[in-house]
Coordinates of C-alpha atoms and ligand atoms in Angstrom, one line a residue:
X1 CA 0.0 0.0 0.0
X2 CA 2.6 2.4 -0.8
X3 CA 1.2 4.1 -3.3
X4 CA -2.1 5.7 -1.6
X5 CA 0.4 7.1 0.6
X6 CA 2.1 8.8 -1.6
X7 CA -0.5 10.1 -3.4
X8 CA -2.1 11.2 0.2
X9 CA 1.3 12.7 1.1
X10 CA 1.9 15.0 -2.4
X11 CA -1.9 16.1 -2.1
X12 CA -1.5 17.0 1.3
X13 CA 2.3 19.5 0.2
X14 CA 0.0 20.4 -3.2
X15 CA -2.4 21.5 -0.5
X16 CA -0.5 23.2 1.7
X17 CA 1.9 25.1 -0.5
X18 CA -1.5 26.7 -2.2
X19 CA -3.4 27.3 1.0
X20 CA 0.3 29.4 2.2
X21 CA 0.1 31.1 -1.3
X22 CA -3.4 32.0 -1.1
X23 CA -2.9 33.3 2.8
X24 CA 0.3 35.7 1.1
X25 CA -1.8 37.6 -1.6
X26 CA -4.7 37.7 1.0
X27 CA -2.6 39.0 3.8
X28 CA -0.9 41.5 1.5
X29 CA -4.3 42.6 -0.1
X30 CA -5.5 43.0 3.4
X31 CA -2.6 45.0 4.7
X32 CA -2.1 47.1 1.4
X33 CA -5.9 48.4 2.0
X34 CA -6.0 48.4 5.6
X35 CA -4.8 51.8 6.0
X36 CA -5.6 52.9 2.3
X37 CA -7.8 56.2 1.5
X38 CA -8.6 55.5 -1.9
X39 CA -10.0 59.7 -1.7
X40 CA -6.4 61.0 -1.6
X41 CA -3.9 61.2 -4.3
X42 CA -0.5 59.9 -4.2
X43 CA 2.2 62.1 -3.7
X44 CA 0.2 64.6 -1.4
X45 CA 1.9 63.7 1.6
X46 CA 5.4 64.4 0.0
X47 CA 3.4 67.5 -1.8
X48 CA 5.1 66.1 -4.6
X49 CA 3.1 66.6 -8.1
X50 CA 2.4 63.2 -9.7
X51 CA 3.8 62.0 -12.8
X52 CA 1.4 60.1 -15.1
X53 CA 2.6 58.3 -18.1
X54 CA -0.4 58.0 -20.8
X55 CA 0.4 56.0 -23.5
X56 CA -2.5 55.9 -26.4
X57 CA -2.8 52.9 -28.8
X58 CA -5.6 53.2 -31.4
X59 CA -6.6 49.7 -32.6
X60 CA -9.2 50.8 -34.5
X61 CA -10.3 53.6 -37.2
X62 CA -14.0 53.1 -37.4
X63 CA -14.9 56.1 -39.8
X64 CA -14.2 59.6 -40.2
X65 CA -17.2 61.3 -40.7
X66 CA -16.6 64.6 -42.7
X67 CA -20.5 65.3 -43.1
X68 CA -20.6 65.8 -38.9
X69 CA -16.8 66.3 -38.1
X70 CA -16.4 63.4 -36.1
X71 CA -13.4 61.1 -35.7
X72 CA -14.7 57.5 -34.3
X73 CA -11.5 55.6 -33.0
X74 CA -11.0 52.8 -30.8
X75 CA -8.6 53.1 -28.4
X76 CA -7.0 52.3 -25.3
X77 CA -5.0 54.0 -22.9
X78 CA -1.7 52.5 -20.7
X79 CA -1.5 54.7 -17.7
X80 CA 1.7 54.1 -15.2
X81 CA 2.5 56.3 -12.0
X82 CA 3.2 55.8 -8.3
X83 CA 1.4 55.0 -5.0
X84 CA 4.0 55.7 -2.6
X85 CA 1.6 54.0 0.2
X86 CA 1.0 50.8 -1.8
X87 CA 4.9 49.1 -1.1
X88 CA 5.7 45.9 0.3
X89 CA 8.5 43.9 1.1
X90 CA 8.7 41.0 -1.4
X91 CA 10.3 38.5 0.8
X92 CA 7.8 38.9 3.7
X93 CA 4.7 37.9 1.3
X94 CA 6.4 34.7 0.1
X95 CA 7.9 36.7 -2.8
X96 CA 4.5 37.8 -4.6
X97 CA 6.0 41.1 -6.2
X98 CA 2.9 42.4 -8.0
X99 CA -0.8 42.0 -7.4
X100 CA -4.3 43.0 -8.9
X101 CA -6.4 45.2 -7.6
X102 CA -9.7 46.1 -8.7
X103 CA -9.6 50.2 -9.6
X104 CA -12.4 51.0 -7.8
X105 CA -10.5 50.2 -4.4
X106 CA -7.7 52.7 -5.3
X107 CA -7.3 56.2 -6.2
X108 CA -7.0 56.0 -10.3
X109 CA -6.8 59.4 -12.2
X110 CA -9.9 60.5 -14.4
X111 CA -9.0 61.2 -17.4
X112 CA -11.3 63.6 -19.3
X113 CA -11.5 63.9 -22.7
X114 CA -11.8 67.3 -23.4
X115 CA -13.4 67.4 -27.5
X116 CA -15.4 65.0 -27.6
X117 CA -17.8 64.9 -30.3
X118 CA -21.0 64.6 -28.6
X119 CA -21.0 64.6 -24.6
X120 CA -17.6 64.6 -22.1
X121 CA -16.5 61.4 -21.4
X122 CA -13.9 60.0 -18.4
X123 CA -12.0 57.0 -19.3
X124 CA -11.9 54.1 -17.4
X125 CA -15.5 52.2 -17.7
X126 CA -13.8 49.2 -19.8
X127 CA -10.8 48.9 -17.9
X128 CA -7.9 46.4 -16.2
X129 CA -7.3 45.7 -12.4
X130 CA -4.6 47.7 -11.7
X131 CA -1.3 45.8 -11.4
X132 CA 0.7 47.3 -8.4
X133 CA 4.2 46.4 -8.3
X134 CA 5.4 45.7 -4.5
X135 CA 7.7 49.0 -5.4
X136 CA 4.2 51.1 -5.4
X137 CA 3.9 51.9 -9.9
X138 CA 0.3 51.0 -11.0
X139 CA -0.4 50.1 -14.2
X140 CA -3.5 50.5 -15.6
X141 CA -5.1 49.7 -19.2
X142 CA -8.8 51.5 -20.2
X143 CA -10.3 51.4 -23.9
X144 CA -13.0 53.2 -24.8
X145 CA -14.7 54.4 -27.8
X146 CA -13.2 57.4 -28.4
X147 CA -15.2 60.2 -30.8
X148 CA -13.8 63.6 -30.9
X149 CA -14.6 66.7 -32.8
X150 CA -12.1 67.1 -36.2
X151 CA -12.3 70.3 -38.2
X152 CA -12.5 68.7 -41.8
X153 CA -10.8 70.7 -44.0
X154 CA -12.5 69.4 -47.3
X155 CA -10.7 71.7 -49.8
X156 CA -8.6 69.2 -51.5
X157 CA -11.6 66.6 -51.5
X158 CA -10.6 64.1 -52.6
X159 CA -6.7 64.4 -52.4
X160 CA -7.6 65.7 -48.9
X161 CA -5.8 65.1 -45.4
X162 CA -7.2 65.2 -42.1
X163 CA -5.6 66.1 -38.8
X164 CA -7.8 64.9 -35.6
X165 CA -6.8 65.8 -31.6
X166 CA -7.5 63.2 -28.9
X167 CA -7.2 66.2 -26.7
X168 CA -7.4 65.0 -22.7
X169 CA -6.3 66.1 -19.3
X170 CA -6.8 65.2 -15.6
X171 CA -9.8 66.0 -14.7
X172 CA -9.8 68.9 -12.4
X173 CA -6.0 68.8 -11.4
X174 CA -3.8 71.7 -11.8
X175 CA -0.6 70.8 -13.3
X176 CA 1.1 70.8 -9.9
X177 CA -0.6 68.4 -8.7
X178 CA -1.4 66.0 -11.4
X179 CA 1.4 66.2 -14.4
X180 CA 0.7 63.5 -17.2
X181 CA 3.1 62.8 -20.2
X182 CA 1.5 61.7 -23.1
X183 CA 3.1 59.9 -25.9
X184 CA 1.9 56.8 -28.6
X185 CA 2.5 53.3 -27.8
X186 CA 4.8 52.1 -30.9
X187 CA 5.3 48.8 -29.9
X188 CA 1.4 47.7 -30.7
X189 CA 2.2 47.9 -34.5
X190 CA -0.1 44.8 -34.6
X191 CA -3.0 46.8 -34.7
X192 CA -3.9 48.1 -38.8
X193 CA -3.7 52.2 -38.3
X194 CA -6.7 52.9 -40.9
X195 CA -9.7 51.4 -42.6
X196 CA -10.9 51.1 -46.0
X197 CA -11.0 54.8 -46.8
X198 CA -8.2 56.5 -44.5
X199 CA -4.8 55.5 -44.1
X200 CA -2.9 57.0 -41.2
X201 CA -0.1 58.8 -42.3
X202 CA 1.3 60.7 -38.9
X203 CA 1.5 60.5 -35.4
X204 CA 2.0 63.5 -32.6
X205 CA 1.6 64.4 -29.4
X206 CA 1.5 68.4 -28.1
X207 CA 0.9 70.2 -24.6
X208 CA -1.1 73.1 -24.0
X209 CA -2.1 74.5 -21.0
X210 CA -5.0 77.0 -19.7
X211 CA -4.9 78.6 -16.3
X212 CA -2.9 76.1 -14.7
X213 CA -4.0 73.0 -16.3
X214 CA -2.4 71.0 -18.7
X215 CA -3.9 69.5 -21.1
X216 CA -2.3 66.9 -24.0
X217 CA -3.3 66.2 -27.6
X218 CA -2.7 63.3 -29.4
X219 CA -2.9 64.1 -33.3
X220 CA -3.3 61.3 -35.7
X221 CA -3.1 62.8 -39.4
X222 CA -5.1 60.5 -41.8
X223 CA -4.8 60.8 -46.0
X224 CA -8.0 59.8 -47.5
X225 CA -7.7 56.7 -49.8
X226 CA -8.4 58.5 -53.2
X227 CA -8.9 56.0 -55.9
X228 CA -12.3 55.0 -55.3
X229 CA -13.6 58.8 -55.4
X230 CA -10.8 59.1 -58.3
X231 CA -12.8 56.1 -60.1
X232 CA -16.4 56.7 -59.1
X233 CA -16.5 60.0 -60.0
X234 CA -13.6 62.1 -61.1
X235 CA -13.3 60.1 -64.2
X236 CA -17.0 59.6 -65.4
X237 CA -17.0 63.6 -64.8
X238 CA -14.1 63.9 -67.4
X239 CA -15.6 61.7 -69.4
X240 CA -18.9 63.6 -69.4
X241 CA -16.9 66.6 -70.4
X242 CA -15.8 65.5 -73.7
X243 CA -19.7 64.3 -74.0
X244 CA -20.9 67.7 -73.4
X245 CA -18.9 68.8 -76.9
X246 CA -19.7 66.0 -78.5
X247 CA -23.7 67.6 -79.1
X248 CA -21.2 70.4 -81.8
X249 CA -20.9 67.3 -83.8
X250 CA -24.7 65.9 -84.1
X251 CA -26.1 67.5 -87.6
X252 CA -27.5 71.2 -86.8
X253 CA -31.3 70.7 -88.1
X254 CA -31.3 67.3 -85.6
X255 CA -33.7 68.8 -82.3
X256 CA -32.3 65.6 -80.4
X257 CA -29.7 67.8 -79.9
X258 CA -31.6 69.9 -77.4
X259 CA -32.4 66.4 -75.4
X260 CA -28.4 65.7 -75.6
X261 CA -27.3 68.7 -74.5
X262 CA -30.1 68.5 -71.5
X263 CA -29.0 65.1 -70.2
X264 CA -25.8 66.4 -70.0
X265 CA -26.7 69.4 -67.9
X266 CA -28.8 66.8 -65.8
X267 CA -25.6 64.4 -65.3
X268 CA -23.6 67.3 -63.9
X269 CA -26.3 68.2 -61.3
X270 CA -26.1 64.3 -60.2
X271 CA -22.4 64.1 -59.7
X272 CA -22.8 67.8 -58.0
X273 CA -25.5 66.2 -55.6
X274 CA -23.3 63.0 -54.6
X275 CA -20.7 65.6 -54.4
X276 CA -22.7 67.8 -51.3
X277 CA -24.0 64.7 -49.5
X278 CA -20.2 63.8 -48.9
X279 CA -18.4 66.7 -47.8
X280 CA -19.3 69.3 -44.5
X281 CA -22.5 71.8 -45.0
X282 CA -20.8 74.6 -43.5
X283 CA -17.3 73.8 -44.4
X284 CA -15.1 77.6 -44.9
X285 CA -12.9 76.2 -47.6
X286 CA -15.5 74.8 -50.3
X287 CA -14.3 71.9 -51.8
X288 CA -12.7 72.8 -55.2
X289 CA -14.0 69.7 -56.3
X290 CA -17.2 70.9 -56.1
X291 CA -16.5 74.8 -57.8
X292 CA -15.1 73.0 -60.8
X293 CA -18.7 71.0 -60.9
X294 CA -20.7 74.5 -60.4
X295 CA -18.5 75.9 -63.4
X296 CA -19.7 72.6 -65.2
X297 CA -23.2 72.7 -64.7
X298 CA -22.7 76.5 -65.7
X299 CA -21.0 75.7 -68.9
X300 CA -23.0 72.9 -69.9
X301 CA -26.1 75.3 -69.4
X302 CA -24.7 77.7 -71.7
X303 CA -23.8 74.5 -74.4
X304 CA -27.7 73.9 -73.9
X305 CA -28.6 77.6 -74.7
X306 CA -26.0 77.8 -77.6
X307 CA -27.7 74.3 -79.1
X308 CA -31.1 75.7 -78.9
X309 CA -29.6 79.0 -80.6
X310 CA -28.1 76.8 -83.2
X311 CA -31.2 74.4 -84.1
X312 CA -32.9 77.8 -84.3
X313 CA -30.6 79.0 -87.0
X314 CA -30.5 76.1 -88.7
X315 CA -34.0 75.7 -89.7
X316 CA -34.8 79.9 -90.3
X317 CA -36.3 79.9 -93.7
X318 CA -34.2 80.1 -96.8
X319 CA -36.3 83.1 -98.1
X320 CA -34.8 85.3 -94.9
X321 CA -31.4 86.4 -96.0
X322 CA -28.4 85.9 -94.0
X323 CA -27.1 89.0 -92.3
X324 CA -24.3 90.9 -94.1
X325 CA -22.1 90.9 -90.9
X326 CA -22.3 87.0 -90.9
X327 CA -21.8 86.6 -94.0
X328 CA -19.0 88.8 -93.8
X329 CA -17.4 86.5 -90.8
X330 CA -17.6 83.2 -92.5
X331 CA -15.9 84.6 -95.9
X332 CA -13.3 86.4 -93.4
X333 CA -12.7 82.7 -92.5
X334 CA -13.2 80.8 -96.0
X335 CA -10.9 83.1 -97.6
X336 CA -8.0 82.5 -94.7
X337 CA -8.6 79.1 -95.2
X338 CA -8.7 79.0 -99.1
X339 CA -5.3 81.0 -99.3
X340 CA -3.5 79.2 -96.9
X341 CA -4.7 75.6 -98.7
X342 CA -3.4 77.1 -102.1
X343 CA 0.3 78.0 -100.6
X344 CA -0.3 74.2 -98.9
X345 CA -2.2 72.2 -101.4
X346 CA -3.7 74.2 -104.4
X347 CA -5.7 70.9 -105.3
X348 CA -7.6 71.1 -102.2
X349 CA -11.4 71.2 -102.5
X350 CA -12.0 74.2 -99.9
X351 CA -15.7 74.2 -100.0
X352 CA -16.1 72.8 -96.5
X353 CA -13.4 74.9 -94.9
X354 CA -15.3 76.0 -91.7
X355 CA -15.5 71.9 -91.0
X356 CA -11.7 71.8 -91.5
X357 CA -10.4 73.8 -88.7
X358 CA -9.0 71.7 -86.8
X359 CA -6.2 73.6 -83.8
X360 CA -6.9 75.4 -81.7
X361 CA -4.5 78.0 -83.1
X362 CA -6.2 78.2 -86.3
X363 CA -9.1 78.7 -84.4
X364 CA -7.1 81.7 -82.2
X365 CA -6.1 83.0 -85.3
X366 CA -9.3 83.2 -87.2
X367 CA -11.4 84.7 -84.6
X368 CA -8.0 87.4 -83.9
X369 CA -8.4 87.8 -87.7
X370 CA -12.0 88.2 -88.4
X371 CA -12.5 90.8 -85.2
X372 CA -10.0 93.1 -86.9
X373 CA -11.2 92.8 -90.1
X374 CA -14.6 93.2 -88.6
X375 CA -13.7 96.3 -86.8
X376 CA -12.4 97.9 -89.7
X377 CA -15.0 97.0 -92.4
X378 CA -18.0 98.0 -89.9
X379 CA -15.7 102.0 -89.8
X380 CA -15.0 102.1 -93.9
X381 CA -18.7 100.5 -94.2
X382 CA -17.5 98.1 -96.7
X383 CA -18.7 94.9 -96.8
X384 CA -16.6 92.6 -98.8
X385 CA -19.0 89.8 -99.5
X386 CA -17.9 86.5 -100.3
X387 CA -18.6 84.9 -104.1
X388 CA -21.8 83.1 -102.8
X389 CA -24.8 83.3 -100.3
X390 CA -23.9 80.4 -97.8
X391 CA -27.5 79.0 -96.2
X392 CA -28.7 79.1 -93.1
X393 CA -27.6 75.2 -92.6
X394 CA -23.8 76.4 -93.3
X395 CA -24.1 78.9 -91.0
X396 CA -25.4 76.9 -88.0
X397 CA -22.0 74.4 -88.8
X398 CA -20.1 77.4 -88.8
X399 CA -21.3 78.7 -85.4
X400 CA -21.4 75.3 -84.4
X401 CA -17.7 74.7 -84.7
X402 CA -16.6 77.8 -82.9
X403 CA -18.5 77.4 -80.1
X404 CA -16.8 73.7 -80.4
X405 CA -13.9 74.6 -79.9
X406 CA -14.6 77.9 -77.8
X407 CA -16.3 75.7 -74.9
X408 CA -13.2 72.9 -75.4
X409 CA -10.9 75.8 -74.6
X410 CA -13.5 76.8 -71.6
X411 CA -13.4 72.9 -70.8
X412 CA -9.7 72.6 -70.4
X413 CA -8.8 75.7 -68.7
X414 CA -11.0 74.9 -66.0
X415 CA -9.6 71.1 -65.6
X416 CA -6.3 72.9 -65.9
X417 CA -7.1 75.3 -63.2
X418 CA -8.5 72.3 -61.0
X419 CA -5.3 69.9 -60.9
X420 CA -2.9 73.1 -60.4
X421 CA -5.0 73.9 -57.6
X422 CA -4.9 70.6 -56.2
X423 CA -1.4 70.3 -56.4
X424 CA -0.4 73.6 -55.4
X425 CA -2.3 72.7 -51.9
X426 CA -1.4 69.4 -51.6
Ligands
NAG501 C1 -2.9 51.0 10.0 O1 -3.1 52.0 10.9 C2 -3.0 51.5 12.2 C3 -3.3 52.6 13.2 O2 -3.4 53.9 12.6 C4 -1.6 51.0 12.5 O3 -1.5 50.5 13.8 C5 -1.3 49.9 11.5 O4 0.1 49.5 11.6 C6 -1.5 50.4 10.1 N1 -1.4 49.3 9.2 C7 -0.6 49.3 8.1 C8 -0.5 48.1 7.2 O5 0.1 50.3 7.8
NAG502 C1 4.0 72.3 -1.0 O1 5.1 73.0 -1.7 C2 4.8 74.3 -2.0 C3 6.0 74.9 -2.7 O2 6.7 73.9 -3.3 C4 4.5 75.1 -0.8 O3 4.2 76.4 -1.1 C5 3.4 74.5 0.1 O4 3.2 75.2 1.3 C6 3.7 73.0 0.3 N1 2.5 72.5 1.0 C7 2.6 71.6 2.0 C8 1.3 71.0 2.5 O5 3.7 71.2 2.4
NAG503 C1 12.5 42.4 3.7 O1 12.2 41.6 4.9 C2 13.3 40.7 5.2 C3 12.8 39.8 6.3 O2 11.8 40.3 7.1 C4 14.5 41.5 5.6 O3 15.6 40.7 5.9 C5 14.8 42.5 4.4 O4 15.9 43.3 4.8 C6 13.6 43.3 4.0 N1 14.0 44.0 2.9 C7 13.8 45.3 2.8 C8 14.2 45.9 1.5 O5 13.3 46.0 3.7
NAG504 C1 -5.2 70.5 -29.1 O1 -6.4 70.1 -29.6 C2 -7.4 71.1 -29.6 C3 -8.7 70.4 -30.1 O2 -8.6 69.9 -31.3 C4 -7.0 72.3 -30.4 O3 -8.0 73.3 -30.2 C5 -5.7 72.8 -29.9 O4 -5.2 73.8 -30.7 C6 -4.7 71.7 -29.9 N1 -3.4 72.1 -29.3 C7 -2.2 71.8 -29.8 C8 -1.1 72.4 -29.1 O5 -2.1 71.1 -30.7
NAG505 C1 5.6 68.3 -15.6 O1 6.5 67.5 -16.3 C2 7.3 68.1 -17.3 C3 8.1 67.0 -18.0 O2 7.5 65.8 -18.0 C4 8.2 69.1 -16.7 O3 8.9 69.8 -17.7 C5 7.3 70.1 -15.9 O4 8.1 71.1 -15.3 C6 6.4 69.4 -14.9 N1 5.6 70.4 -14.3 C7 5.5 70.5 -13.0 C8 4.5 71.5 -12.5 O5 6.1 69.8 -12.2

């Protein structure tokens, strides 16, 4: 029967050794809170100020909202500092060097944070024990939901970056009394630092201090993940662009023309609208983004005004004559062009010439050209009239491809003016 002994005999040391363990922590939890005012702050005895050390980990972006200016992150704080009246001596608890206390036994610091984004929150509802070390540090670990106010600066939209502040502070301690140092925890690089639309690009933490207090910010800087804006709705907006011209091209006596040009105009007022429903209401900078879409809408309006001017020349009737001073214009231009095709190419047929011009210098010349020569024929009164009466159909295509190629110059200085922009404030 020697083994029932043995077993009896190791459950009764197993026994034993846990029941002394168990009677160490005890007795030191006992002793450390005997005495313990959980009301008064460490370091007032001394009348030393205490030194907090916050660190911040965000684990989690949840959305920047830049409609209501509110940063949602998920975060958690790591706050360390010293309870001179919580020490032990290891060696007299059977070497138990830390323990766990629950924080509402002990004094813990509230930390306010001090923009939120809708009421004022202190940290510390989801939160650790505190460990205490037998040499009195604490160590305490609280995560919250953390949603602050961020001015969205929506100018660049969507090239844009946005600076947030976790801005906190002590609640209700003057700096010489309560004196936190905040910094980021780098070592949780586990954690991804964005979501599907921001990327975090910077980290920072600042001091500022009012009457006494001192408050600290921690700045995350987040870039905005372009390419699905860029995709979505930068290019179909180019790409409606060279639509809106395309409506100079349909034949001048077509009325679908008007119906083109409209759904156009209508197309521009959709992107506009997705436009507003993304970006602040009340925002200083307006979004440049959405100026170059008002110019749009603007332009395509007039391309819908000039169209209906255009199918209203077209089909005058051939009895009315055409104007002198039109006629005037479009043999200004027939006759540039008919010259210049001789030097060129004297076989050319130049019966279509207005059709033929083609760059936008010829274009700059021409209209350069025919104001002079319009100027000075309207002060001699003479009207040099070309060889034959074009028709009202010849000059809707000639009005029809300068306004072509006036609105494509309108077109690309504004896209011009956009992307400069851009990058100038990037
Ligand atoms: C608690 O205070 C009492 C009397 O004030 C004192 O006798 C005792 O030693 C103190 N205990 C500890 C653990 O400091
Ligand atoms: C604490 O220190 C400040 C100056 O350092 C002194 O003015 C004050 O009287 C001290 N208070 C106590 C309770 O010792
Ligand atoms: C801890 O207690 C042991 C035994 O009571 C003693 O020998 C030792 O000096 C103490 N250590 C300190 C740091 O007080
Ligand atoms: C800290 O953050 C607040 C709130 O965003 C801001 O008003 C303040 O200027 C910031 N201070 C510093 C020093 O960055
Ligand atoms: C607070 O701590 C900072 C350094 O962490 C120090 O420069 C500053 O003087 C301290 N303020 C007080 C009032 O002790």
């Amino acid at each position: 029967m020697m083994v029932p002994t043995v077993f009896y005999f190791a459950v009764f040391l197993t026994s034993c050794f846990f029941v002394s363990a168990h009677n160490s922590a005890e007795r030191l939890y006992n002793d450390l809170l005997r005495n313990y005012t959980k009301g008064v702050r460490p370091g007032v005895e001394s009348n030393r100020s205490l030194n907090l050390d916050i660190f911040l980990t965000i684990s989690t972006l949840l959305n920047i909202n830049a409609v209501e200016e509110v940063m949602s992150v998920n975060g958690f704080f790591y706050i360390l500092w010293r309870d001179e009246r919580l020490v032990w001596n290891k060696t007299e608890y059977d070497g138990h060097s830390s323990i766990m206390i629950d924080p509402s036994l002990l004094w813990t610091p509230r930390i306010l944070l001090v923009n939120p984004a809708r009421r004022f929150q202190i940290f510390g509802t989801y939160s650790s024990e505190i460990r205490v070390e037998f040499d009195g540090l604490m160590i305490w670990t609280t995560g919250d939901l953390i949603e602050t106010n961020c001015n969205i600066n929506i100018r660049n939209y969507p090239f844009d970056i946005q600076t947030c502040d976790i801005s906190i502070a002590p609640f209700g301690y003057l700096e010489t009394e309560v004196n936190q140092s905040s910094s980021f925890m780098v070592q949780f690089d586990m954690f991804p630092h964005g979501n599907g639309e921001w990327e975090l690009v910077q980290t920072n933490t600042a001091d500022w201090y009012l009457s006494g207090y001192k408050f600290s910010n921690f700045t995350l800087q987040y870039k905005r993940k372009y390419q699905f804006v860029l995709t979505t709705i930068i290019v179909p907006i180019l790409i409606l662009n060279v639509m809106s011209l395309v409506v100079f091209r349909i034949p001048p006596n077509c009325g679908e023309r008007i119906s083109f040009a409209v759904t156009v105009f209508l197309s521009y007022i959709v992107y506009l609208t997705i436009i507003v429903d993304n970006i602040p209401k009340t925002s200083s900078p307006m979004s440049l983004l959405s100026l170059y879409l008002i110019a749009k809408v603007s332009m395509s309006a007039c391309i819908t005004m000039a169209t209906v001017f255009i199918v209203q020349i077209s089909v005058k009737s051939p009895n009315t004559p055409v104007p002198g001073r039109i006629v005037f214009l479009m043999s200004m231009s027939s006759k540039r062009r008919t010259a210049r095709s001789k030097v060129e190419d004297p076989a050319e047929n130049t019966q279509d010439d207005a059709k033929r011009i083609k760059t936008k210098s010829d274009r700059a010349e021409i209209i350069a050209n025919v104001d002079r020569e319009t100027e000075s024929s309207l002060t001699t009164g003479c009207h040099n009239l070309g060889s034959k009466e074009p028709t009202w159909e010849e000059v809707a295509i000639y009005f029809d491809t300068i306004l072509f190629f006036f609105f494509l110059f309108v077109m690309l200085l504004f896209t011009v003016m956009l992307f400069t922009f851009v990058c100038a404030n990037a």
